[in-house]
mmCIF file of C-alpha atoms in Angstrom:
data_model
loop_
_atom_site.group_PDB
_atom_site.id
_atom_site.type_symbol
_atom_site.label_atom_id
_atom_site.label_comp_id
_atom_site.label_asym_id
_atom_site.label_seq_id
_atom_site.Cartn_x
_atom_site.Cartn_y
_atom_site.Cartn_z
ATOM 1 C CA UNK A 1 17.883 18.283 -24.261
ATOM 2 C CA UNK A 2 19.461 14.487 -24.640
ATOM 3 C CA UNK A 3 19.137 13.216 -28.190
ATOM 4 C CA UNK A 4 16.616 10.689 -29.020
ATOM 5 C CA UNK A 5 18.574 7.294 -29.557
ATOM 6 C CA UNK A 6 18.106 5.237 -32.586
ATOM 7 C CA UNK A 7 15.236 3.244 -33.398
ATOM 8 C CA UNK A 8 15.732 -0.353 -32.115
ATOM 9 C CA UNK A 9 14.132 -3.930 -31.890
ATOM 10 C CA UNK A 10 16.215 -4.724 -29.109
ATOM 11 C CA UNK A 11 15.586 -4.941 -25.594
ATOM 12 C CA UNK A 12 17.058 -2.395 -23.814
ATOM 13 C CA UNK A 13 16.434 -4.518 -20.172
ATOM 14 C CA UNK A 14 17.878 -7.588 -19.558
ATOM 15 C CA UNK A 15 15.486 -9.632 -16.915
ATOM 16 C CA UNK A 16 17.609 -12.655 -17.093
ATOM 17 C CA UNK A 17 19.803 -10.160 -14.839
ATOM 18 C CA UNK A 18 16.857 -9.264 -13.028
ATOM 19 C CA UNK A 19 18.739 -7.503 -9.679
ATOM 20 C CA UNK A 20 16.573 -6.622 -6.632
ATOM 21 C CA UNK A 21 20.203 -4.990 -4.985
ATOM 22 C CA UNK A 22 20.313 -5.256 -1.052
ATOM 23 C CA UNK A 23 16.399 -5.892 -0.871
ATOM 24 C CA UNK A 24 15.034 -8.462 2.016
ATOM 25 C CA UNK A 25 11.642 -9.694 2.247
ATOM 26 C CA UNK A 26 12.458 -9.358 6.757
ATOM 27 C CA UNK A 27 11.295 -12.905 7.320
ATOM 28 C CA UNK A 28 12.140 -16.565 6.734
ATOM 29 C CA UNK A 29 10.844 -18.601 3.518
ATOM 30 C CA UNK A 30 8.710 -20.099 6.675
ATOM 31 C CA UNK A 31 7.342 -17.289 7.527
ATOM 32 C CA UNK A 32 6.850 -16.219 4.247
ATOM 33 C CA UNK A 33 5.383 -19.103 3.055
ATOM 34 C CA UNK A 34 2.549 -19.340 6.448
ATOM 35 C CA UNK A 35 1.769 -15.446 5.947
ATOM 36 C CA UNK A 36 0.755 -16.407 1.658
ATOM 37 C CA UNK A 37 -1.474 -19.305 2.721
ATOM 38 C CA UNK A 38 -3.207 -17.245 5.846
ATOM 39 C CA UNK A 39 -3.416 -14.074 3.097
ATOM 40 C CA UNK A 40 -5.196 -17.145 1.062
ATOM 41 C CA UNK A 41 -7.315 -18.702 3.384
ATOM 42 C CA UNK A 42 -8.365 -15.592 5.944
ATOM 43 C CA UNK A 43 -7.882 -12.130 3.721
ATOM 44 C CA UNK A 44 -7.919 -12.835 0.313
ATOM 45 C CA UNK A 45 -11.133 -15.021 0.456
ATOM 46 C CA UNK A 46 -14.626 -13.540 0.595
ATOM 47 C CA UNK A 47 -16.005 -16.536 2.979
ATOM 48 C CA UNK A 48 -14.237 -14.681 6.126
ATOM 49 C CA UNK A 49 -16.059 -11.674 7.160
ATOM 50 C CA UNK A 50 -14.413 -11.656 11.150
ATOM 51 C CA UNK A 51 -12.441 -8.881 11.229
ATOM 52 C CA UNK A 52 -11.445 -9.030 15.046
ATOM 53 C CA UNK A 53 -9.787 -12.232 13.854
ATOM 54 C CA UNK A 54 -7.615 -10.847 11.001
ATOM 55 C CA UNK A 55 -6.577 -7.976 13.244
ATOM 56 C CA UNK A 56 -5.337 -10.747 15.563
ATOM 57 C CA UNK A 57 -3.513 -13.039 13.047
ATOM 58 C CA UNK A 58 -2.061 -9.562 11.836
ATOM 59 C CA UNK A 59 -0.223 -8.574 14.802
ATOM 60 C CA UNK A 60 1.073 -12.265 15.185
ATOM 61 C CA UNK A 61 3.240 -11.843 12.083
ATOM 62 C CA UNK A 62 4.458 -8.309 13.404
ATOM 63 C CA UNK A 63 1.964 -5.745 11.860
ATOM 64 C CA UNK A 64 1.514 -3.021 14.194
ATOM 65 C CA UNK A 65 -1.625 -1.954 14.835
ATOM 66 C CA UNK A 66 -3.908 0.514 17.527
ATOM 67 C CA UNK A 67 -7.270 -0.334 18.616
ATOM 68 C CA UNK A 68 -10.602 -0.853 16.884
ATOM 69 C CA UNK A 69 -8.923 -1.466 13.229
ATOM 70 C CA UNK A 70 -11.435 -3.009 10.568
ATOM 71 C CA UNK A 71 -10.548 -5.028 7.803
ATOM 72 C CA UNK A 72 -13.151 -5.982 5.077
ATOM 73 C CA UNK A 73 -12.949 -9.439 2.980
ATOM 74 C CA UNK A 74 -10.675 -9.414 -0.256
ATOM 75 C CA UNK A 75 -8.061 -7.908 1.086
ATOM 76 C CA UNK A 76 -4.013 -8.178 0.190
ATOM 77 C CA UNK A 77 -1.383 -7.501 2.159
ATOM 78 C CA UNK A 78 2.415 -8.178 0.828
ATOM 79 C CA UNK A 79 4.408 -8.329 4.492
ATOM 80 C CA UNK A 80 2.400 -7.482 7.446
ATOM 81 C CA UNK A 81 5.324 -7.206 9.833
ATOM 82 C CA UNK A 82 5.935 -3.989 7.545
ATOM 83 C CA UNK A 83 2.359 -2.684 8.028
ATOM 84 C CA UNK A 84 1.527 0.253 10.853
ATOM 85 C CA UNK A 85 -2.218 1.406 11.057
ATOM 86 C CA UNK A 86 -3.198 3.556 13.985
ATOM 87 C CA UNK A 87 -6.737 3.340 15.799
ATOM 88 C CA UNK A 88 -10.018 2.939 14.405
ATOM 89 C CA UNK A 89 -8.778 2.775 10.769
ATOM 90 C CA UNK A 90 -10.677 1.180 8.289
ATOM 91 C CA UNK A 91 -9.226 -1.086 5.293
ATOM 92 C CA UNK A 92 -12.142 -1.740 2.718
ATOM 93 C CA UNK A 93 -12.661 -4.575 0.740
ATOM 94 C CA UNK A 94 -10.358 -5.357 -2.405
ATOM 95 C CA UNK A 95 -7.872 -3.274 -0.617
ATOM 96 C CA UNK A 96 -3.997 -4.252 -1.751
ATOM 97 C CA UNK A 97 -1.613 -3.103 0.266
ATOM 98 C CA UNK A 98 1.675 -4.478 -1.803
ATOM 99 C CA UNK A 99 4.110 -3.312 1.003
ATOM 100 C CA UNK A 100 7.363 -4.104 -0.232
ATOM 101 C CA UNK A 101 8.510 -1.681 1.644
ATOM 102 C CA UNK A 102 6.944 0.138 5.005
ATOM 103 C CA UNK A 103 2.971 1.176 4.645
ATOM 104 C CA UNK A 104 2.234 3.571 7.961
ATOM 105 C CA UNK A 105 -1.620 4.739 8.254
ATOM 106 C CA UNK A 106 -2.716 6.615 11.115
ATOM 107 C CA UNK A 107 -5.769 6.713 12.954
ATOM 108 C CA UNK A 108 -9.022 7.268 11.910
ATOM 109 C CA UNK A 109 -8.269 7.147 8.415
ATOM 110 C CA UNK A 110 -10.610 5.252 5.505
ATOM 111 C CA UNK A 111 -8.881 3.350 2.930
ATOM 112 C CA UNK A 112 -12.191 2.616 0.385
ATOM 113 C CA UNK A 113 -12.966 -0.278 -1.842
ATOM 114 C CA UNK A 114 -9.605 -1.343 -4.357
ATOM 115 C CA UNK A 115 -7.157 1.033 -3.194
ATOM 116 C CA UNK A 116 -3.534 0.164 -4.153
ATOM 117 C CA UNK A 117 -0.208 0.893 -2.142
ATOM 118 C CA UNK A 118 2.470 0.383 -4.852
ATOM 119 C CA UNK A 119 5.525 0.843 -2.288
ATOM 120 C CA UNK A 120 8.076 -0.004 -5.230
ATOM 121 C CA UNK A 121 9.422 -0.246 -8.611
ATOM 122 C CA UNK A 122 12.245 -0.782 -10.833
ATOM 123 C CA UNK A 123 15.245 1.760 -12.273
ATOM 124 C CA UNK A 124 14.408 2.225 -16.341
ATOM 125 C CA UNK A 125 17.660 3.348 -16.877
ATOM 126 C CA UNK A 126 19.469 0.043 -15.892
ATOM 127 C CA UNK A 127 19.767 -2.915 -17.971
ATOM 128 C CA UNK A 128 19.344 -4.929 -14.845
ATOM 129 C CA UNK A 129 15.918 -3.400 -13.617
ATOM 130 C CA UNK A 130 16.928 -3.279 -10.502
ATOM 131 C CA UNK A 131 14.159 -2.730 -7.825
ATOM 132 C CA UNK A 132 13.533 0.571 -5.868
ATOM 133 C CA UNK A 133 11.336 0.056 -2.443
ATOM 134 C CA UNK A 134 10.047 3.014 -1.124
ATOM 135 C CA UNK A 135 7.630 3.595 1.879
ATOM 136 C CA UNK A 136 4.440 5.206 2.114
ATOM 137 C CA UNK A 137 2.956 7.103 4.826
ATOM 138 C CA UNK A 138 -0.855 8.734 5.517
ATOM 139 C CA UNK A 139 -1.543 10.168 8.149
ATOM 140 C CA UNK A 140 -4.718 10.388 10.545
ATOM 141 C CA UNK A 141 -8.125 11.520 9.319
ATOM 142 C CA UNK A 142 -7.524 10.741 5.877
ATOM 143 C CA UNK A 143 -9.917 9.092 3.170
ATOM 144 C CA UNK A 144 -8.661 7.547 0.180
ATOM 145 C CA UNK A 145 -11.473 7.307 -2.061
ATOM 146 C CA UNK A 146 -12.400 3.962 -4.097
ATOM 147 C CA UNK A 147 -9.410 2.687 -6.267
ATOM 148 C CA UNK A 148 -7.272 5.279 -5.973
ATOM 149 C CA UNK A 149 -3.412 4.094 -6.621
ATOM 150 C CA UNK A 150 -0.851 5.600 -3.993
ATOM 151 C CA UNK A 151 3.078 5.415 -5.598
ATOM 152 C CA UNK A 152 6.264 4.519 -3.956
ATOM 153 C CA UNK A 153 7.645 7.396 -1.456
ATOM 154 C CA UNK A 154 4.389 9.556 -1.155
ATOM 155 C CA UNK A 155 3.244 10.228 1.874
ATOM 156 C CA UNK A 156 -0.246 11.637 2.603
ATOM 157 C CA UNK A 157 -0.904 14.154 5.096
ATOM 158 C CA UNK A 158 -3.447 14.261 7.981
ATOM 159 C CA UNK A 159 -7.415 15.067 7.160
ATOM 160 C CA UNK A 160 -6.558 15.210 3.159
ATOM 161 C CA UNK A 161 -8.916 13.204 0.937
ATOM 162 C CA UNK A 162 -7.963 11.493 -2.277
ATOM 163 C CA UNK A 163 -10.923 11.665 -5.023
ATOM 164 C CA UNK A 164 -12.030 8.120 -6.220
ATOM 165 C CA UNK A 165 -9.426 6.480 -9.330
ATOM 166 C CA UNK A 166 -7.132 9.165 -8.386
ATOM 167 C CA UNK A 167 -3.224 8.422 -9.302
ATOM 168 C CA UNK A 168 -1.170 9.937 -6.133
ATOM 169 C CA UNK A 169 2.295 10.441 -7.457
ATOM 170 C CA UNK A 170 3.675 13.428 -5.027
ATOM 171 C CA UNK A 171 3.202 14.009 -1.670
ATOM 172 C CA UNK A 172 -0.300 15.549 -0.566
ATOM 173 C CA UNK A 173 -0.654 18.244 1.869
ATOM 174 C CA UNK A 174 -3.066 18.270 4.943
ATOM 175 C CA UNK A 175 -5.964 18.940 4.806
ATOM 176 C CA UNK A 176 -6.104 19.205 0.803
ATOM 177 C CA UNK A 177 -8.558 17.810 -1.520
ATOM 178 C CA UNK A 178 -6.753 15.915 -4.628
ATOM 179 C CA UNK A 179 -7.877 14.362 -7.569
ATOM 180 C CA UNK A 180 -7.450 12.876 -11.141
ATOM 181 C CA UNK A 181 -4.602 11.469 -13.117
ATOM 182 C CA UNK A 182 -1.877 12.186 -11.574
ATOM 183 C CA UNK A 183 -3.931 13.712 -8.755
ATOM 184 C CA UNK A 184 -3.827 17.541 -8.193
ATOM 185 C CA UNK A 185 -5.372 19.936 -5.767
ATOM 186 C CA UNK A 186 -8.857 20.029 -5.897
ATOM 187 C CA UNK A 187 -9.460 22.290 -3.023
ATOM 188 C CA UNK A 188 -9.594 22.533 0.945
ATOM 189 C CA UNK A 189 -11.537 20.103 3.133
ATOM 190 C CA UNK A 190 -12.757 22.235 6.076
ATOM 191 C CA UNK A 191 -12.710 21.007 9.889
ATOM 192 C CA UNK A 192 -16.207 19.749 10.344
ATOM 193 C CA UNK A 193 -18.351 21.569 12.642
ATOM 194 C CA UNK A 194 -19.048 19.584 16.298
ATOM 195 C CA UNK A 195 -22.438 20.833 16.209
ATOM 196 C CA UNK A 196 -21.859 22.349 20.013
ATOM 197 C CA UNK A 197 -24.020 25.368 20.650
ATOM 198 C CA UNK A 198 -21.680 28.250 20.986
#
């Protein structure tokens, strides 16, 4: 086991060298700069409840999305030409998707009220702080619960569900039922019956 290192006052991080490495945004200052005032006026605003609309203005700065996506009021997106969503997802309201890096949901998947994609963060060990983008992937069927908190470089596999205020910091297998802080296996969600005589 490393020894502890002395006691200090001093900083151990230097921001002033603040290094984000090879990092891009993948657009312009423009672009950049048109997508934070449409985030202001059309996503991040409560006044805007036309979802059709944002789905539109979405795919015109490169997100790639299937059919019959919703998106609620109050909701934050970093890049959307780095956002995927299959069909018939649903993004709830308060929802920030802070996709430094990629963000890929599938279809049919529920993303509840104040959920947060944190898709990077920064190297302790350096001086410089350097930043460390990672992607995060769900998959179809999935339901994150209300204000859960997905980390860089999980990725969350079809039909699981994520308990509400759940902290997802390793990957989550399909199918399972995870929760708490950081989230762990609750159990087994079961295929749903079709209610088809047999």
């Amino acid at each position: 086991m490393p020894e502890a290192p002395p006691p200090t006052n001093e900083s151990w991080t230097d921001l002033s060298v603040y290094n984000v490495g090879d990092y891009t945004p993948g657009r312009s200052l423009p672009i950049q700069l048109l997508w934070y005032y449409t985030s202001l006026v059309f996503f991040e605003s409560g006044w805007f409840p036309f979802s059709g609309l944002k789905t539109r203005l979405l795919r015109l700065f490169g997100a790639r999305l299937g059919r019959g996506v919703v998106v609620k009021p109050n909701v934050r997106i970093k890049f959307p030409w780095r956002l995927e969503m299959g069909d018939h997802t649903w993004i709830g309201q308060d929802v920030w998707i802070d996709n430094i890096s990629a963000v890929r949901i599938g279809s049919h998947t529920c993303v509840s009220q104040g959920v947060y994609f944190c898709t990077g963060s920064h190297d302790h060990r350096s001086r410089y702080f350097e930043l460390t983008p990672d992607p995060i992937t769900v998959g179809d069927g999935v339901w994150l619960a209300a204000r859960c908190v997905l980390l860089a470089g999980v990725s969350v596999e079809a039909n699981a569900v994520v308990a509400a205020g759940s902290f997802v910091a390793k990957d989550v297998a399909p199918a399972a039922i995870v929760g708490g802080v950081p989230a762990t296996v609750l159990g087994q969600r079961e295929a749903p019956s079709t209610g088809a005589e047999e």
